[in-house]
Every structure is written in C-alpha cells, then in structure tokens.
Amino acid sequence: MKNRFTVVVSSCDKYEDLWDPFFRILKAEWPRLEREQIPIILNTEHKTFYLEGLNIKTLQLYDEDEASVWTERLRRTLESIETDYIIHILDDFFLNDKVRDDIIDRCVKWMDDRSGISMFCFKETYVSKNIRDNRYEGFERRPLFGQYKFNCQAALWRRTRLINYLKKNENPWEWEEFGNWRSYRHPFHLFYSHIPGGPRVFPYIYEAEGSTFWESGVYRGKWVLPSVDPVFKMHNITVDYSIRGIISPEEYNSSNSEETVKRKEDAPKWKQAVWFIRPVYCKAKDIIADIRYVLKHIDHFF
C-alpha cells in the first residue's frame, strides 16, 4: 500500500544526542512505522542517523558546520518529499503512550475529501476563541485571525501548502508569529486543532510538579526531567543528564510557581498595586517594541 504521509522530524546537528532516545521511543510507541516502513526524514544539517527497523533518511543538504536558516532547511526538505501529506514533529517530543493511527487515518481522509484543510494540529490551542463546527470529531476550527495557526506542535500538514507558508529567512518563532499573520491572506485555508480533553494522537504532553504542564523534553538547551525521566526509565534508556543540565521548574514556569503566587498574596497593598500596574506598563512597552519590530521586518508580512 502506498504511504500517504512522510514523518518529518525537525532537529539540528547540535541536538544529535537526542536522536537515539527519541527514535527508540518512537519505534516502540508507533509500531506502524516499522510495520509499513513509513518514510521518516530527519531534518538536520549534515549528520546522519540509523536505527534498525525504521526507514530514516537524512538529506545532508548542508556541508559540515555550514549554517542554515530553519525555514529554508525545512522548505528544502519538504520539496524532496513525494507524499501529499507530512506529519511534522520535533526531536524532543518523547512519547509516553501509543500513537493513535485511527485518528491519523481519519484526518488524512478528511483532508482528501476537503482540499481547503491545511492542517490538523494534534495539540490543543488555547489562544483565541476556536470554532466548534462539529465537522471533524475531536477537532475544532481555528478562527481566521487566531494566533498560532502556524505552530511546531505535532501536526498533519498538506505538504505543498506548508511549503508555500515558509519564507526562506525565518527562525521557528518568527514563522509562528509572522507566518501566522501571512495566513490572514488565505481566508479559505482551514486549520484545525485538537479539542481539549480528547484522546491524544501524539501523547507527549506531561503533567508534573502540581499544575505545571511540560510539553517538551528539552527547554533552553536543558533536559526537562519530569518529562523525560519517567519515559526513559520505562524504555530502559540511560542518559547522562549532566551534559546538558536539568532545567528547574522555576526556570521553566517561574510566573506560575506557587512560591511566586504566595509571595504576591502576602505582600503589602502598595506592592500589590505596583504589581497590578506593572503588567500594563510592560504590555505598553511590548506593543511599542512589536510595532518597531514589525516596521523593521516588514518584508516578513508579504
């Protein structure tokens, strides 16, 4: 049977220490990859990787130590692929349960039947008010002017459409922000995201440290221990965490830490008033900075 999609794992050469645990877990939690020999492209600069049983290719689009721009490299990778659809995931999305092939196949059929659909995102999107159009079970439509219609969470994309969404000179954060603004020019391109509380297609979201949600295995170059340690132990994978270091909950989510909340509640009234006014002041500064940034990078929006 012809493969309907290619799996694209976005990474970079300096993160090669993640590849062995990532693909070993991917192989275990997604048996279909080995069974059907679904093509996997490791989107990195120059280095290669092999794991028995998986159909992994690296394109070596760049010379060793040659710099690359994220969107340009992803675009060149997508242009080398023949399947109509791709599933895009990142190298630190370590799965903690089985992938839901039934939902993936359902999404492929829905995209076959409706050419206007650009992607199904397999993670909830809480920013902006989504539209429950009840057309596709387990998913809700993103509004035209919603934030993060372009995002790097695990998702099924229409390959040619994604290529057109990529400018050649953006990093992932610029693409998520400015690329999203460019999407407003395409009112008939539809984006769907996972409904909160539904079954996870790619289960890599973790809850730890009380109410803290950890969405990735590495943050700011350091290991997120609540995410990776239980998964690595489950798969008998040993990693030397001292090489990258371990990020603390305070670093990862300092604004929501219990200690910070309690300190604010116990503070004198005048301090609480300052803390109330400060975000307004900071927001105004952010808006001014955003306007300056937009004017400086105006070419990204067209």
One Martini backbone bead per residue (centre of mass of N, CA, C, O) as a GRO file, in nm:
protein
  302
    1MET     BB    1   0.096   0.036   0.022
    2LYS     BB    2   0.070   0.359  -0.007
    3ASN     BB    3   0.204   0.625   0.125
    4ARG     BB    4   0.053   0.926   0.263
    5PHE     BB    5   0.302   0.981   0.459
    6THR     BB    6   0.553   1.184   0.613
    7VAL     BB    7   0.805   1.196   0.852
    8VAL     BB    8   0.906   1.499   1.022
    9VAL     BB    9   1.213   1.564   1.194
   10SER     BB   10   1.303   1.833   1.376
   11SER     BB   11   1.643   1.951   1.385
   12CYS     BB   12   1.997   1.930   1.483
   13ASP     BB   13   2.322   1.859   1.519
   14LYS     BB   14   2.339   1.958   1.832
   15TYR     BB   15   2.092   1.725   1.888
   16GLU     BB   16   2.202   1.421   1.854
   17ASP     BB   17   2.156   1.310   2.155
   18LEU     BB   18   1.835   1.266   2.099
   19TRP     BB   19   1.792   1.044   1.876
   20ASP     BB   20   1.804   0.772   2.014
   21PRO     BB   21   1.570   0.805   2.219
   22PHE     BB   22   1.356   0.904   2.025
   23PHE     BB   23   1.350   0.657   1.818
   24ARG     BB   24   1.307   0.431   2.021
   25ILE     BB   25   1.034   0.537   2.119
   26LEU     BB   26   0.891   0.566   1.849
   27LYS     BB   27   0.906   0.265   1.775
   28ALA     BB   28   0.743   0.161   2.026
   29GLU     BB   29   0.480   0.374   1.997
   30TRP     BB   30   0.504   0.324   1.656
   31PRO     BB   31   0.475   0.039   1.482
   32ARG     BB   32   0.398   0.131   1.191
   33LEU     BB   33   0.672   0.227   1.089
   34GLU     BB   34   0.788  -0.064   1.057
   35ARG     BB   35   0.558  -0.223   0.919
   36GLU     BB   36   0.533   0.012   0.665
   37GLN     BB   37   0.779   0.188   0.610
   38ILE     BB   38   0.772   0.475   0.689
   39PRO     BB   39   0.881   0.770   0.605
   40ILE     BB   40   1.180   0.933   0.741
   41ILE     BB   41   1.279   1.269   0.815
   42LEU     BB   42   1.581   1.410   0.915
   43ASN     BB   43   1.593   1.750   0.996
   44THR     BB   44   1.915   1.834   0.912
   45GLU     BB   45   2.219   1.924   0.805
   46HIS     BB   46   2.457   1.656   0.806
   47LYS     BB   47   2.392   1.438   0.979
   48THR     BB   48   2.345   1.096   1.077
   49PHE     BB   49   2.092   0.820   1.107
   50TYR     BB   50   2.041   0.490   1.269
   51LEU     BB   51   1.761   0.244   1.291
   52GLU     BB   52   1.653  -0.047   1.327
   53GLY     BB   53   1.342  -0.065   1.125
   54LEU     BB   54   1.382   0.225   1.020
   55ASN     BB   55   1.298   0.482   0.764
   56ILE     BB   56   1.574   0.671   0.767
   57LYS     BB   57   1.647   1.007   0.652
   58THR     BB   58   1.923   1.205   0.534
   59LEU     BB   59   2.009   1.480   0.318
   60GLN     BB   60   2.253   1.665   0.336
   61LEU     BB   61   2.225   1.992   0.253
   62TYR     BB   62   2.490   2.041   0.423
   63ASP     BB   63   2.770   2.124   0.534
   64GLU     BB   64   2.988   2.106   0.761
   65ASP     BB   65   2.913   2.383   0.963
   66GLU     BB   66   2.681   2.489   0.806
   67ALA     BB   67   2.464   2.727   0.788
   68SER     BB   68   2.107   2.755   0.873
   69VAL     BB   69   1.776   2.810   0.793
   70TRP     BB   70   1.493   2.684   0.905
   71THR     BB   71   1.292   2.734   0.665
   72GLU     BB   72   1.479   2.650   0.435
   73ARG     BB   73   1.530   2.359   0.527
   74LEU     BB   74   1.236   2.267   0.540
   75ARG     BB   75   1.166   2.330   0.249
   76ARG     BB   76   1.375   2.141   0.114
   77THR     BB   77   1.265   1.888   0.244
   78LEU     BB   78   0.973   1.901   0.130
   79GLU     BB   79   1.063   1.903  -0.178
   80SER     BB   80   1.172   1.589  -0.151
   81ILE     BB   81   0.880   1.504  -0.122
   82GLU     BB   82   0.594   1.295  -0.237
   83THR     BB   83   0.388   1.324  -0.041
   84ASP     BB   84   0.097   1.494   0.045
   85TYR     BB   85   0.182   1.432   0.344
   86ILE     BB   86   0.276   1.551   0.677
   87ILE     BB   87   0.451   1.480   0.982
   88HIS     BB   88   0.524   1.713   1.235
   89ILE     BB   89   0.815   1.694   1.448
   90LEU     BB   90   1.007   1.696   1.734
   91ASP     BB   91   1.304   1.582   1.904
   92ASP     BB   92   1.146   1.636   2.212
   93PHE     BB   93   0.896   1.429   2.159
   94PHE     BB   94   0.835   1.216   2.407
   95LEU     BB   95   0.671   0.936   2.426
   96ASN     BB   96   0.403   0.786   2.662
   97ASP     BB   97   0.245   0.652   2.414
   98LYS     BB   98   0.038   0.560   2.182
   99VAL     BB   99  -0.036   0.602   1.864
  100ARG     BB  100  -0.320   0.726   1.671
  101ASP     BB  101  -0.398   0.589   1.373
  102ASP     BB  102  -0.705   0.634   1.340
  103ILE     BB  103  -0.690   0.947   1.343
  104ILE     BB  104  -0.495   0.992   1.116
  105ASP     BB  105  -0.665   0.854   0.891
  106ARG     BB  106  -0.904   1.042   0.924
  107CYS     BB  107  -0.754   1.304   0.847
  108VAL     BB  108  -0.670   1.221   0.565
  109LYS     BB  109  -0.957   1.188   0.456
  110TRP     BB  110  -1.051   1.475   0.512
  111MET     BB  111  -0.834   1.603   0.322
  112ASP     BB  112  -0.925   1.460   0.068
  113ASP     BB  113  -1.229   1.582   0.081
  114ARG     BB  114  -1.076   1.871   0.174
  115SER     BB  115  -0.870   2.109   0.031
  116GLY     BB  116  -0.879   2.349   0.254
  117ILE     BB  117  -0.709   2.181   0.436
  118SER     BB  118  -0.394   2.223   0.600
  119MET     BB  119  -0.450   2.123   0.913
  120PHE     BB  120  -0.377   1.899   1.195
  121CYS     BB  121  -0.362   1.954   1.529
  122PHE     BB  122  -0.235   1.751   1.817
  123LYS     BB  123  -0.305   2.020   1.981
  124GLU     BB  124  -0.397   2.245   2.178
  125THR     BB  125  -0.559   2.581   2.137
  126TYR     BB  126  -0.610   2.855   2.356
  127VAL     BB  127  -0.574   3.071   2.171
  128SER     BB  128  -0.834   3.192   2.102
  129LYS     BB  129  -1.147   3.142   1.954
  130ASN     BB  130  -1.285   2.861   1.878
  131ILE     BB  131  -1.456   2.641   1.638
  132ARG     BB  132  -1.750   2.442   1.671
  133ASP     BB  133  -1.842   2.268   1.378
  134ASN     BB  134  -1.872   1.943   1.389
  135ARG     BB  135  -1.702   1.792   1.145
  136TYR     BB  136  -1.448   1.694   1.336
  137GLU     BB  137  -1.371   1.466   1.542
  138GLY     BB  138  -1.173   1.625   1.797
  139PHE     BB  139  -1.210   1.909   1.643
  140GLU     BB  140  -1.120   2.259   1.589
  141ARG     BB  141  -1.155   2.568   1.454
  142ARG     BB  142  -0.970   2.818   1.343
  143PRO     BB  143  -0.951   3.135   1.325
  144LEU     BB  144  -0.845   3.359   1.108
  145PHE     BB  145  -0.724   3.553   1.368
  146GLY     BB  146  -0.560   3.342   1.497
  147GLN     BB  147  -0.329   3.209   1.691
  148TYR     BB  148  -0.115   2.963   1.600
  149LYS     BB  149  -0.163   2.817   1.325
  150PHE     BB  150   0.134   2.834   1.335
  151ASN     BB  151   0.314   2.539   1.440
  152CYS     BB  152   0.535   2.286   1.618
  153GLN     BB  153   0.341   2.087   1.658
  154ALA     BB  154   0.192   1.811   1.618
  155ALA     BB  155   0.119   1.746   1.260
  156LEU     BB  156  -0.097   1.754   0.983
  157TRP     BB  157   0.013   1.825   0.650
  158ARG     BB  158   0.001   1.999   0.364
  159ARG     BB  159   0.276   2.014   0.192
  160THR     BB  160   0.243   2.247  -0.023
  161ARG     BB  161   0.127   2.448   0.177
  162LEU     BB  162   0.368   2.465   0.369
  163ILE     BB  163   0.571   2.568   0.167
  164ASN     BB  164   0.413   2.841   0.116
  165TYR     BB  165   0.449   2.932   0.432
  166LEU     BB  166   0.765   2.947   0.370
  167LYS     BB  167   1.013   3.134   0.442
  168LYS     BB  168   1.375   3.163   0.407
  169ASN     BB  169   1.421   3.383   0.685
  170GLU     BB  170   1.323   3.193   0.940
  171ASN     BB  171   1.245   3.119   1.243
  172PRO     BB  172   1.023   2.955   1.436
  173TRP     BB  173   0.910   3.216   1.577
  174GLU     BB  174   0.862   3.385   1.325
  175TRP     BB  175   0.673   3.186   1.184
  176GLU     BB  176   0.452   3.178   1.405
  177GLU     BB  177   0.401   3.485   1.384
  178PHE     BB  178   0.427   3.597   1.084
  179GLY     BB  179   0.299   3.362   0.936
  180ASN     BB  180   0.023   3.400   1.065
  181TRP     BB  181  -0.033   3.671   0.932
  182ARG     BB  182  -0.023   3.558   0.638
  183SER     BB  183  -0.283   3.375   0.669
  184TYR     BB  184  -0.498   3.606   0.629
  185ARG     BB  185  -0.483   3.580   0.304
  186HIS     BB  186  -0.637   3.278   0.366
  187PRO     BB  187  -0.965   3.225   0.426
  188PHE     BB  188  -0.981   2.911   0.287
  189HIS     BB  189  -0.784   2.819   0.499
  190LEU     BB  190  -0.775   2.538   0.713
  191PHE     BB  191  -0.764   2.504   1.080
  192TYR     BB  192  -0.693   2.240   1.314
  193SER     BB  193  -0.761   2.141   1.658
  194HIS     BB  194  -0.743   1.999   1.945
  195ILE     BB  195  -0.956   1.900   2.181
  196PRO     BB  196  -0.998   1.939   2.491
  197GLY     BB  197  -0.977   1.608   2.640
  198GLY     BB  198  -0.894   1.436   2.425
  199PRO     BB  199  -0.747   1.211   2.246
  200ARG     BB  200  -0.419   1.137   2.193
  201VAL     BB  201  -0.215   1.107   1.924
  202PHE     BB  202   0.044   1.258   2.060
  203PRO     BB  203   0.185   1.155   2.366
  204TYR     BB  204   0.376   1.449   2.504
  205ILE     BB  205   0.208   1.533   2.751
  206TYR     BB  206   0.276   1.666   3.077
  207GLU     BB  207   0.228   1.615   3.434
  208ALA     BB  208   0.387   1.825   3.679
  209GLU     BB  209   0.432   1.991   3.951
  210GLY     BB  210   0.124   1.984   3.961
  211SER     BB  211   0.028   2.238   3.720
  212THR     BB  212   0.256   2.164   3.535
  213PHE     BB  213   0.332   2.184   3.192
  214TRP     BB  214   0.506   1.951   2.978
  215GLU     BB  215   0.599   1.958   2.621
  216SER     BB  216   0.910   1.892   2.659
  217GLY     BB  217   1.245   1.765   2.690
  218VAL     BB  218   1.358   2.054   2.596
  219TYR     BB  219   1.484   2.364   2.757
  220ARG     BB  220   1.714   2.573   2.681
  221GLY     BB  221   1.909   2.301   2.649
  222LYS     BB  222   1.751   2.146   2.874
  223TRP     BB  223   1.636   1.918   3.075
  224VAL     BB  224   1.307   1.780   3.134
  225LEU     BB  225   1.262   1.566   3.379
  226PRO     BB  226   0.947   1.509   3.402
  227SER     BB  227   0.939   1.409   3.105
  228VAL     BB  228   1.191   1.196   3.060
  229ASP     BB  229   1.251   1.001   3.296
  230PRO     BB  230   1.003   0.807   3.288
  231VAL     BB  231   1.042   0.725   2.989
  232PHE     BB  232   1.330   0.616   3.000
  233LYS     BB  233   1.272   0.400   3.214
  234MET     BB  234   1.052   0.245   3.052
  235HIS     BB  235   1.294   0.200   2.809
  236ASN     BB  236   1.586   0.164   2.917
  237ILE     BB  237   1.718   0.461   2.927
  238THR     BB  238   2.039   0.616   2.921
  239VAL     BB  239   2.123   0.943   3.060
  240ASP     BB  240   2.339   1.221   3.073
  241TYR     BB  241   2.232   1.507   3.232
  242SER     BB  242   2.503   1.678   3.278
  243ILE     BB  243   2.559   1.783   2.991
  244ARG     BB  244   2.295   1.975   2.974
  245GLY     BB  245   2.116   1.964   3.203
  246ILE     BB  246   1.870   2.093   3.441
  247ILE     BB  247   1.561   2.220   3.459
  248SER     BB  248   1.371   2.418   3.643
  249PRO     BB  249   1.057   2.508   3.730
  250GLU     BB  250   1.125   2.810   3.759
  251GLU     BB  251   1.242   2.849   3.475
  252TYR     BB  252   0.997   2.734   3.311
  253ASN     BB  253   0.750   2.855   3.538
  254SER     BB  254   0.777   3.118   3.728
  255SER     BB  255   0.494   3.274   3.717
  256ASN     BB  256   0.342   2.991   3.850
  257SER     BB  257   0.463   2.965   4.108
  258GLU     BB  258   0.381   2.925   4.433
  259GLU     BB  259   0.583   3.122   4.555
  260THR     BB  260   0.501   3.370   4.389
  261VAL     BB  261   0.201   3.382   4.465
  262LYS     BB  262   0.239   3.403   4.775
  263ARG     BB  263   0.412   3.660   4.776
  264LYS     BB  264   0.188   3.842   4.656
  265GLU     BB  265  -0.036   3.791   4.871
  266ASP     BB  266   0.162   3.893   5.125
  267ALA     BB  267   0.182   4.164   5.030
  268PRO     BB  268   0.155   4.474   5.029
  269LYS     BB  269  -0.068   4.684   4.884
  270TRP     BB  270   0.136   4.862   4.726
  271LYS     BB  271   0.269   4.622   4.582
  272GLN     BB  272   0.017   4.512   4.444
  273ALA     BB  273  -0.028   4.769   4.278
  274VAL     BB  274   0.235   4.756   4.121
  275TRP     BB  275   0.180   4.469   4.000
  276PHE     BB  276  -0.073   4.569   3.847
  277ILE     BB  277   0.065   4.800   3.672
  278ARG     BB  278   0.315   4.674   3.538
  279PRO     BB  279   0.183   4.505   3.305
  280VAL     BB  280   0.078   4.753   3.155
  281TYR     BB  281   0.351   4.880   3.102
  282CYS     BB  282   0.477   4.633   2.961
  283LYS     BB  283   0.268   4.611   2.736
  284ALA     BB  284   0.325   4.884   2.609
  285LYS     BB  285   0.620   4.822   2.545
  286ASP     BB  286   0.561   4.575   2.367
  287ILE     BB  287   0.398   4.720   2.150
  288ILE     BB  288   0.620   4.912   2.062
  289ALA     BB  289   0.824   4.690   1.993
  290ASP     BB  290   0.647   4.550   1.780
  291ILE     BB  291   0.625   4.786   1.585
  292ARG     BB  292   0.926   4.810   1.531
  293TYR     BB  293   0.965   4.519   1.433
  294VAL     BB  294   0.771   4.528   1.196
  295LEU     BB  295   0.911   4.761   1.042
  296LYS     BB  296   1.186   4.607   1.018
  297HIS     BB  297   1.004   4.326   0.911
  298ILE     BB  298   0.796   4.378   0.670
  299ASP     BB  299   0.867   4.141   0.463
  300HIS     BB  300   0.723   3.902   0.628
  301PHE     BB  301   0.410   3.996   0.546
  302PHE     BB  302   0.454   3.931   0.203
   0.00000   0.00000   0.00000
